Structures are given as C-alpha cells and as structure tokens.
C-alpha cells in the first residue's frame, strides 16, 4: 500500500487490460485479470503470483508468475484460441509479509482464510494494516467477500523462479514442483538489564544481545542436524542501542522450515526450549510471539503430470525434473481452495534470490511461456464430451 506498491498494481492492471482481460484491483490490493470463456457455465483456472517483494529484492520473485500468464493469454487471444474455461490471473498484493509481518495476505483473502486479526497488525511506523488499506481507498470490510467458490475452480498453476541451484546445476530450464516446504515463524523479544558498558562487571550482566547471540547459534546447530531442515534469524535488533550501554533489550525473528511438518515442529520445540534455558541461565526474560504457521503443501499429482507433459512437449526432454520448493508461495494458501501445481524456471547466478543479483534468461522464460500455453490448451474439462480431443498428460 505504499505509493510504489499502488503504482505497480495500477501498471499490472493496465497491462492486463492491454492483453484483453477484464481487470480490477480488489479490496486487499490484488490485481485480478479475467479471460472469460464463451462456453456456458465454464469454470475457472486460476494462475498468478505476488507483486510485493522483500526489501532490496530481485526482479523476478513473484512478478514472473503474473507477467508470464498475461503474455501467454495475450498470445493465445491473438492466435484466435478460445478456451472452454475461463482463466483468472491474480497479482497477489502481499506474499512476503515484510511490512506487517503477515505473509500471504492477498492469497489468503482469495482462499477465504484471511485472518481479520491481521487488520490490527502495525508496521514499524505504528500504522495498522486497516488504516493503510483505508488510506489507499480500500474497504477492509469487503475482504471476506473476495473468497472464491471452490466449486467454480478447475485448479491453480503458479509459475515461479526456483530461487535455488537445482535446475541450474542439472542444466534444465524448467521443473515441476512436487511439494512446498512448511514454515513456522516467531518473533522473540529478550528483556535483560541495560547498564553502563564501562562499569558493570561481566559476571553481573544480563545482556539481552548476548542471549540473542546464543539463541542464533542454537538455531544454526539444531537445524544443521537434519537434511532439508532450515532455520534462519533474518531480523536482529537492539532497540535504541548505544555503543556504551549494555543491551537491555533485543528482538529477533525465527523462520524454521522443512519438507515435513513433524521435523519442522520438533526443531521449533527444541529451539524454543533451548532458548528458555539460555534465558534462565542469563537472567533475561523472553516473550515469544507466533507470527506464521503454514503446513507443508503437496502439489496435486495430476497437475504435476500435466506440467511435466507440457515441459516435455516444449523442451523435448524425456523426463521432467520434479523438485520440492524450499521457498514459500501463494500456492500454499490456494491449496486450501483448489488443487495447485507449480512450474519452476531456472535461476542464474547460482540460484540466488531475495537479492538484486536474482536473474534468469529470456530463453528460459520463452520455454516457460510455451509450456504454460501448452498446459492451458491441453487442460481437460471435467464432464465434457470434447475431452477425447485432448491428449492425456
Ligand atoms: O519466505 C518465502 O519463502 C517467500 O519468499 N515468501
Ligand atoms: Mn520471496
Ligand atoms: Mn515468491
């Protein structure tokens, strides 16, 4: 809802209109473009991704999954293709959760799982999500009505950069996502005792930042124990810190993920228990606020098969690569509404992401666009006589 965010939404809507879509911006800031089918009673295939970013981000995380479908639909329309189902492209307004520490705001509204309590979350300047939406001429009370009717949907396909090195290492342009790792996030506030840096002896200190340092090393040590388990402290701060004052307070974020929820939750429990022991030994207090809990999300097998078949047809590769996603995606929310599938596109620069060095090649995007168009044209229609005309995956 910053001016840049709103300008981006307006531009995406313009591009959707240019591509021949009906386009509007909804009550949570999602940009929604529809290519309606002429077929009576046609259902809808959803696609899209997010247009918000992390701070100092790359250029493709999220936006590729909005722009590519817009171009694909434009090309199909120009080629005179008429699909027996509608296509809805959604630019989700907030997947990263940077401003209000609440990931998936846009996709949870579409999925009908938006938590109204998030409207009271405040940003670093103390502005609530509710006030930010109202200031942008949105009506927060209209958010529940954004939930889609699952009975009208055929599924969801998200195109996204891999944000990792697997496709690059194996020299593959495209891949099929098998599952998306689950994630838990917490904010940890440590209260110790501020004091004069020059006069308090070391054995009498209750240094909040030193306690945080031990917790960070605990996260690293515990999460290194299990392949596929990852733990990150991405935010760390001493409020109003000064060079000559012992930190009386320190805040850190916890982000713990794994392919299995049980592995993730066991690690989270060990880390929280270990943090409590560190705090007790150091005479500091902890306040732990849960921020997010998203289960590991398997991608629908039939959509995986269809994506793999499209990759095979456009790249000529005999066997598509199926791989898990360590990164979270809007598909995790949409999975509560309808079947989801994801098409991954190779990243360059070692697969780096959430960083300005994020990159991909035009050739790979060309292949991804062709695969996306093939997927749409080969997609079967439930209970329709003309399915015979469509090849199996
Ligand atoms: O955090 C993630 O995995 C995603 O980029 N939101
Ligand atoms: Mn991201
Ligand atoms: Mn993303």
Coordinates of C-alpha atoms and ligand atoms in Angstrom, one line a residue:
X1 CA 0.0 0.0 0.0
X2 CA 3.0 2.3 -0.4
X3 CA 2.9 4.7 -3.4
X4 CA 5.3 2.3 -5.3
X5 CA 3.2 -0.7 -4.4
X6 CA 0.0 1.0 -5.6
X7 CA 1.7 2.3 -8.8
X8 CA 2.7 -1.3 -9.5
X9 CA -0.8 -2.5 -9.1
X10 CA -2.1 0.1 -11.5
X11 CA 0.5 -0.8 -14.1
X12 CA -0.3 -4.5 -13.8
X13 CA -4.0 -3.7 -14.3
X14 CA -3.1 -1.6 -17.4
X15 CA -1.1 -4.5 -18.9
X16 CA -3.9 -6.9 -18.2
X17 CA -6.4 -4.6 -20.0
X18 CA -4.0 -4.3 -22.9
X19 CA -3.9 -8.1 -23.1
X20 CA -7.7 -8.1 -23.4
X21 CA -8.5 -9.2 -19.9
X22 CA -11.2 -7.7 -17.6
X23 CA -9.0 -6.3 -14.8
X24 CA -9.6 -4.7 -11.4
X25 CA -7.8 -4.2 -8.1
X26 CA -9.6 -5.8 -5.2
X27 CA -10.1 -4.8 -1.5
X28 CA -6.8 -6.2 -0.4
X29 CA -4.9 -4.8 -3.4
X30 CA -4.8 -8.0 -5.5
X31 CA -4.8 -7.2 -9.2
X32 CA -7.3 -9.6 -10.9
X33 CA -7.5 -10.2 -14.6
X34 CA -10.1 -12.5 -16.2
X35 CA -10.2 -14.0 -19.7
X36 CA -13.8 -15.2 -19.8
X37 CA -14.7 -18.3 -21.8
X38 CA -17.7 -18.1 -24.1
X39 CA -18.7 -21.6 -23.0
X40 CA -21.8 -21.5 -20.9
X41 CA -21.2 -22.5 -17.3
X42 CA -17.4 -22.5 -17.8
X43 CA -15.3 -23.0 -14.7
X44 CA -12.1 -21.1 -14.0
X45 CA -8.4 -22.0 -13.9
X46 CA -6.5 -19.7 -11.5
X47 CA -3.0 -18.6 -12.0
X48 CA -0.8 -15.8 -10.7
X49 CA 1.8 -14.9 -8.1
X50 CA 2.8 -11.9 -5.9
X51 CA 3.9 -8.4 -6.8
X52 CA 5.2 -7.4 -3.4
X53 CA 8.9 -8.1 -2.7
X54 CA 11.3 -8.4 0.2
X55 CA 13.5 -5.3 0.9
X56 CA 16.3 -4.9 -1.7
X57 CA 14.9 -7.8 -3.7
X58 CA 15.4 -9.4 -7.0
X59 CA 13.2 -8.5 -10.0
X60 CA 11.6 -11.9 -10.7
X61 CA 10.4 -13.4 -7.4
X62 CA 6.6 -13.2 -7.8
X63 CA 6.3 -10.9 -10.8
X64 CA 7.3 -13.5 -13.3
X65 CA 4.2 -15.5 -12.3
X66 CA 2.0 -12.6 -13.1
X67 CA 3.6 -11.2 -16.3
X68 CA 4.1 -14.5 -18.0
X69 CA 0.4 -15.5 -17.9
X70 CA -0.5 -12.1 -19.1
X71 CA 1.7 -12.5 -22.2
X72 CA 0.6 -16.1 -22.7
X73 CA -3.1 -15.1 -22.6
X74 CA -2.4 -12.2 -25.0
X75 CA -0.7 -14.6 -27.4
X76 CA -3.5 -17.2 -27.3
X77 CA -6.1 -14.5 -27.9
X78 CA -4.1 -13.1 -30.8
X79 CA -3.9 -16.6 -32.2
X80 CA -7.7 -16.8 -32.0
X81 CA -7.6 -19.6 -29.4
X82 CA -10.9 -19.9 -27.4
X83 CA -10.6 -22.0 -24.2
X84 CA -13.6 -23.9 -22.8
X85 CA -12.8 -22.5 -19.4
X86 CA -12.1 -19.0 -18.0
X87 CA -8.6 -18.0 -16.9
X88 CA -8.1 -15.7 -13.9
X89 CA -4.6 -14.2 -13.4
X90 CA -4.1 -12.8 -9.9
X91 CA -1.3 -10.5 -8.9
X92 CA -1.3 -11.1 -5.1
X93 CA -0.7 -7.9 -3.1
X94 CA 1.4 -9.3 -0.2
X95 CA 3.0 -12.6 0.0
X96 CA 6.3 -11.7 1.7
X97 CA 4.7 -10.1 4.7
X98 CA 7.5 -7.6 5.1
X99 CA 5.5 -4.5 6.2
X100 CA 3.1 -6.2 8.7
X101 CA 4.9 -9.5 9.4
X102 CA 1.9 -11.3 7.9
X103 CA 2.6 -13.4 4.9
X104 CA 0.1 -14.3 2.2
X105 CA -2.4 -11.5 2.8
X106 CA -3.6 -11.4 -0.8
X107 CA -3.8 -15.2 -1.5
X108 CA -5.4 -15.9 1.9
X109 CA -8.2 -13.4 1.0
X110 CA -8.8 -15.3 -2.2
X111 CA -8.7 -18.6 -0.4
X112 CA -11.2 -17.5 2.2
X113 CA -8.6 -18.0 5.0
X114 CA -7.8 -14.3 5.7
X115 CA -7.4 -13.6 9.4
X116 CA -9.2 -10.4 10.3
X117 CA -7.0 -10.0 13.3
X118 CA -4.2 -9.1 10.9
X119 CA -6.0 -5.8 10.2
X120 CA -4.8 -4.7 13.6
X121 CA -1.1 -5.6 12.9
X122 CA 1.0 -2.4 12.8
X123 CA 4.1 -1.6 10.7
X124 CA 7.3 -0.1 12.0
X125 CA 5.7 3.4 12.0
X126 CA 2.7 2.1 14.0
X127 CA 0.3 2.3 11.1
X128 CA -2.2 -0.6 11.2
X129 CA -3.0 -2.7 8.1
X130 CA -6.6 -1.5 8.4
X131 CA -5.5 2.2 8.2
X132 CA -3.1 1.5 5.4
X133 CA -5.9 -0.1 3.3
X134 CA -8.3 2.7 4.1
X135 CA -5.7 5.3 3.2
X136 CA -5.4 3.6 -0.2
X137 CA -9.2 3.8 -0.7
X138 CA -9.8 0.1 0.0
X139 CA -12.6 -1.2 2.2
X140 CA -11.3 -3.8 4.7
X141 CA -14.8 -5.0 5.4
X142 CA -15.0 -6.1 1.7
X143 CA -12.1 -8.6 2.1
X144 CA -14.2 -11.7 3.2
X145 CA -16.2 -11.4 0.0
X146 CA -13.1 -12.0 -2.0
X147 CA -13.1 -15.7 -1.2
X148 CA -13.6 -17.7 -4.3
X149 CA -16.2 -20.6 -4.7
X150 CA -14.1 -23.8 -4.9
X151 CA -16.9 -25.4 -7.0
X152 CA -16.2 -22.9 -9.8
X153 CA -12.5 -23.7 -10.0
X154 CA -10.5 -26.2 -12.1
X155 CA -7.2 -25.7 -10.2
X156 CA -4.3 -23.2 -9.8
X157 CA -1.0 -23.1 -11.6
X158 CA 1.8 -20.8 -10.4
X159 CA 4.9 -20.0 -12.4
X160 CA 7.8 -19.0 -10.2
X161 CA 11.6 -18.8 -10.3
X162 CA 13.2 -21.8 -8.5
X163 CA 15.1 -19.5 -6.1
X164 CA 17.7 -22.3 -5.8
X165 CA 20.5 -24.0 -7.8
X166 CA 19.0 -27.4 -8.7
X167 CA 17.8 -26.7 -12.3
X168 CA 20.9 -24.6 -13.0
X169 CA 23.2 -27.4 -11.7
X170 CA 21.3 -30.0 -13.8
X171 CA 21.2 -27.7 -16.9
X172 CA 17.4 -27.8 -17.1
X173 CA 15.3 -24.7 -18.0
X174 CA 12.1 -25.8 -16.2
X175 CA 11.0 -28.1 -13.4
X176 CA 7.8 -29.3 -11.7
X177 CA 7.3 -28.6 -8.0
X178 CA 6.4 -31.7 -6.0
X179 CA 5.7 -30.0 -2.7
X180 CA 6.3 -26.7 -0.9
X181 CA 8.1 -26.8 2.5
X182 CA 6.1 -25.8 5.5
X183 CA 7.1 -22.9 7.7
X184 CA 6.8 -21.5 11.2
X185 CA 7.8 -18.0 12.2
X186 CA 8.1 -16.4 15.6
X187 CA 9.2 -13.0 16.9
X188 CA 11.4 -13.3 20.1
X189 CA 11.7 -10.3 22.4
X190 CA 14.5 -10.6 25.0
X191 CA 14.5 -8.4 28.1
X192 CA 17.7 -8.1 30.1
X193 CA 19.2 -5.3 32.0
X194 CA 20.7 -2.2 30.5
X195 CA 23.7 -0.8 32.2
X196 CA 26.9 1.2 31.8
X197 CA 29.3 -0.5 29.4
X198 CA 32.3 0.6 31.4
X199 CA 31.2 -0.1 35.0
X200 CA 29.2 -3.3 35.1
X201 CA 31.4 -6.4 35.7
X202 CA 30.9 -9.2 33.1
X203 CA 29.6 -11.7 35.7
X204 CA 26.8 -9.3 36.8
X205 CA 25.4 -8.6 33.4
X206 CA 22.0 -9.6 31.9
X207 CA 22.9 -8.8 28.4
X208 CA 19.9 -9.3 26.0
X209 CA 22.1 -9.2 22.9
X210 CA 24.5 -11.8 24.2
X211 CA 21.5 -14.1 24.9
X212 CA 20.3 -13.5 21.3
X213 CA 23.7 -14.5 20.0
X214 CA 23.5 -17.8 21.9
X215 CA 20.0 -18.4 20.5
X216 CA 21.1 -17.7 16.9
X217 CA 23.9 -20.3 17.3
X218 CA 21.4 -22.8 18.8
X219 CA 19.1 -22.3 15.7
X220 CA 22.1 -23.0 13.4
X221 CA 23.3 -26.0 15.3
X222 CA 19.8 -27.6 15.7
X223 CA 18.8 -27.1 12.1
X224 CA 22.1 -28.4 10.7
X225 CA 21.2 -31.8 12.2
X226 CA 18.6 -32.8 9.7
X227 CA 18.8 -32.7 5.8
X228 CA 16.1 -30.4 4.4
X229 CA 15.5 -28.6 7.7
X230 CA 16.5 -24.9 7.7
X231 CA 16.4 -22.2 10.4
X232 CA 17.0 -18.5 9.9
X233 CA 17.2 -15.5 12.1
X234 CA 16.7 -12.8 9.4
X235 CA 15.9 -9.9 11.7
X236 CA 18.0 -9.0 14.8
X237 CA 18.0 -5.7 16.6
X238 CA 18.8 -3.8 19.8
X239 CA 16.1 -1.1 20.1
X240 CA 17.7 2.3 20.9
X241 CA 21.1 0.6 21.3
X242 CA 24.1 2.7 22.1
X243 CA 27.8 1.8 21.9
X244 CA 28.3 2.4 25.6
X245 CA 25.2 0.8 27.0
X246 CA 24.8 -2.9 27.8
X247 CA 21.8 -4.1 25.6
X248 CA 18.7 -4.3 27.9
X249 CA 16.5 -5.5 25.1
X250 CA 17.0 -7.4 21.9
X251 CA 14.5 -8.7 19.2
X252 CA 15.0 -11.4 16.7
X253 CA 12.9 -13.3 14.2
X254 CA 12.8 -17.1 13.8
X255 CA 11.9 -18.8 10.5
X256 CA 12.0 -22.6 10.6
X257 CA 11.1 -24.8 7.6
X258 CA 11.2 -28.5 6.5
X259 CA 9.6 -30.8 3.9
X260 CA 7.8 -32.5 6.9
X261 CA 5.8 -30.6 9.5
X262 CA 6.8 -33.1 12.2
X263 CA 10.5 -32.4 11.5
X264 CA 9.9 -28.7 11.5
X265 CA 7.8 -28.7 14.7
X266 CA 10.3 -30.9 16.6
X267 CA 13.1 -28.4 15.7
X268 CA 10.9 -25.4 16.7
X269 CA 10.1 -27.0 20.0
X270 CA 13.8 -27.8 20.7
X271 CA 14.8 -24.2 19.8
X272 CA 12.2 -22.6 22.0
X273 CA 13.0 -24.9 24.9
X274 CA 16.7 -24.3 24.4
X275 CA 16.1 -20.5 24.3
X276 CA 14.2 -20.7 27.6
X277 CA 17.2 -22.4 29.2
X278 CA 19.6 -19.8 27.8
X279 CA 17.4 -17.1 29.2
X280 CA 17.1 -18.6 32.6
X281 CA 20.9 -19.1 32.9
X282 CA 21.5 -15.4 31.8
X283 CA 18.7 -13.9 33.9
X284 CA 16.9 -12.4 31.0
X285 CA 13.2 -12.8 30.1
X286 CA 11.7 -14.0 26.8
X287 CA 8.5 -13.1 25.0
X288 CA 7.8 -15.3 22.1
X289 CA 5.0 -14.3 19.6
X290 CA 4.0 -16.8 16.9
X291 CA 3.8 -15.0 13.5
X292 CA 3.0 -17.7 11.0
X293 CA 2.4 -21.4 10.6
X294 CA 1.9 -22.8 7.2
X295 CA 1.8 -26.6 6.6
X296 CA 4.0 -28.4 4.0
X297 CA 1.9 -28.4 0.8
X298 CA 2.0 -31.2 -1.7
X299 CA 1.2 -30.3 -5.3
X300 CA -1.6 -32.2 -7.0
X301 CA -0.3 -35.3 -8.8
X302 CA -2.5 -34.8 -11.8
X303 CA -1.3 -31.2 -12.2
X304 CA 2.3 -32.3 -11.8
X305 CA 1.8 -34.8 -14.6
X306 CA 0.2 -32.2 -16.9
X307 CA 3.0 -29.7 -16.2
X308 CA 5.6 -32.4 -16.8
X309 CA 3.9 -33.3 -20.1
X310 CA 3.9 -29.7 -21.2
X311 CA 7.6 -29.3 -20.3
X312 CA 8.3 -32.5 -22.3
X313 CA 6.5 -31.1 -25.4
X314 CA 8.2 -27.7 -25.4
X315 CA 11.7 -28.8 -24.4
X316 CA 11.9 -32.3 -25.9
X317 CA 13.2 -33.6 -22.6
X318 CA 12.2 -37.2 -21.9
X319 CA 11.8 -36.9 -18.2
X320 CA 10.8 -33.6 -16.4
X321 CA 12.5 -32.9 -13.1
X322 CA 10.2 -32.9 -10.1
X323 CA 11.6 -31.0 -7.1
X324 CA 10.5 -29.6 -3.7
X325 CA 10.3 -25.9 -3.0
X326 CA 12.2 -24.6 0.0
X327 CA 10.6 -21.2 -0.6
X328 CA 7.0 -20.5 0.4
X329 CA 4.5 -19.5 -2.2
X330 CA 0.9 -18.2 -2.6
X331 CA 0.1 -21.7 -3.8
X332 CA 0.2 -22.8 -0.1
X333 CA -2.9 -20.7 0.6
X334 CA -4.7 -21.5 -2.6
X335 CA -4.2 -25.2 -1.8
X336 CA -6.9 -24.7 0.8
X337 CA -9.3 -23.8 -2.0
X338 CA -8.4 -26.0 -5.1
X339 CA -5.7 -28.3 -6.5
X340 CA -2.4 -26.5 -7.0
X341 CA 0.6 -27.0 -9.3
X342 CA 3.8 -25.0 -9.8
X343 CA 6.1 -24.6 -12.8
X344 CA 9.7 -23.6 -11.8
X345 CA 12.0 -21.6 -14.0
X346 CA 15.8 -21.9 -13.7
X347 CA 17.7 -19.1 -11.9
X348 CA 21.1 -17.9 -12.8
X349 CA 23.9 -16.6 -10.5
X350 CA 24.0 -19.9 -8.6
X351 CA 20.2 -19.7 -8.0
X352 CA 20.5 -16.6 -5.7
X353 CA 17.1 -14.9 -4.8
X354 CA 15.8 -12.3 -2.4
X355 CA 18.7 -10.4 -3.7
X356 CA 19.3 -7.9 -6.5
X357 CA 21.6 -10.4 -8.3
X358 CA 18.5 -12.6 -8.9
X359 CA 18.5 -13.4 -12.6
X360 CA 17.0 -15.7 -15.4
X361 CA 17.3 -15.9 -19.1
X362 CA 14.9 -14.8 -21.8
X363 CA 15.3 -18.2 -23.5
X364 CA 14.1 -20.0 -20.3
X365 CA 11.2 -17.6 -20.0
X366 CA 10.3 -18.3 -23.6
X367 CA 10.2 -22.0 -22.8
X368 CA 8.2 -21.4 -19.7
X369 CA 5.7 -19.3 -21.6
X370 CA 5.3 -22.0 -24.3
X371 CA 4.9 -24.7 -21.5
X372 CA 2.2 -22.5 -19.8
X373 CA 0.4 -22.0 -23.1
X374 CA 0.6 -25.8 -23.8
X375 CA -0.7 -26.5 -20.3
X376 CA -3.8 -24.3 -20.9
X377 CA -4.5 -25.7 -24.3
X378 CA -4.2 -29.3 -23.1
X379 CA -6.2 -28.9 -19.9
X380 CA -9.1 -31.3 -19.7
X381 CA -12.6 -30.1 -18.9
X382 CA -14.5 -32.2 -16.3
X383 CA -17.7 -33.8 -17.6
X384 CA -17.2 -32.5 -21.2
X385 CA -17.6 -34.7 -24.3
X386 CA -14.7 -32.9 -26.0
X387 CA -12.1 -34.3 -23.6
X388 CA -11.4 -37.1 -26.1
X389 CA -9.9 -34.4 -28.3
X390 CA -7.3 -33.6 -25.6
X391 CA -4.3 -35.8 -25.2
X392 CA -3.6 -37.4 -21.9
X393 CA -0.8 -35.8 -19.8
Ligands
LIG1 O1 9.7 -16.7 2.5 C1 9.5 -17.2 1.5 O2 9.8 -18.4 1.3 C2 8.7 -16.5 0.4 O3 9.7 -15.8 -0.4 N1 7.8 -15.6 0.9
LIG2 MN1 10.0 -14.3 -2.0
LIG3 MN1 7.9 -15.7 -4.3

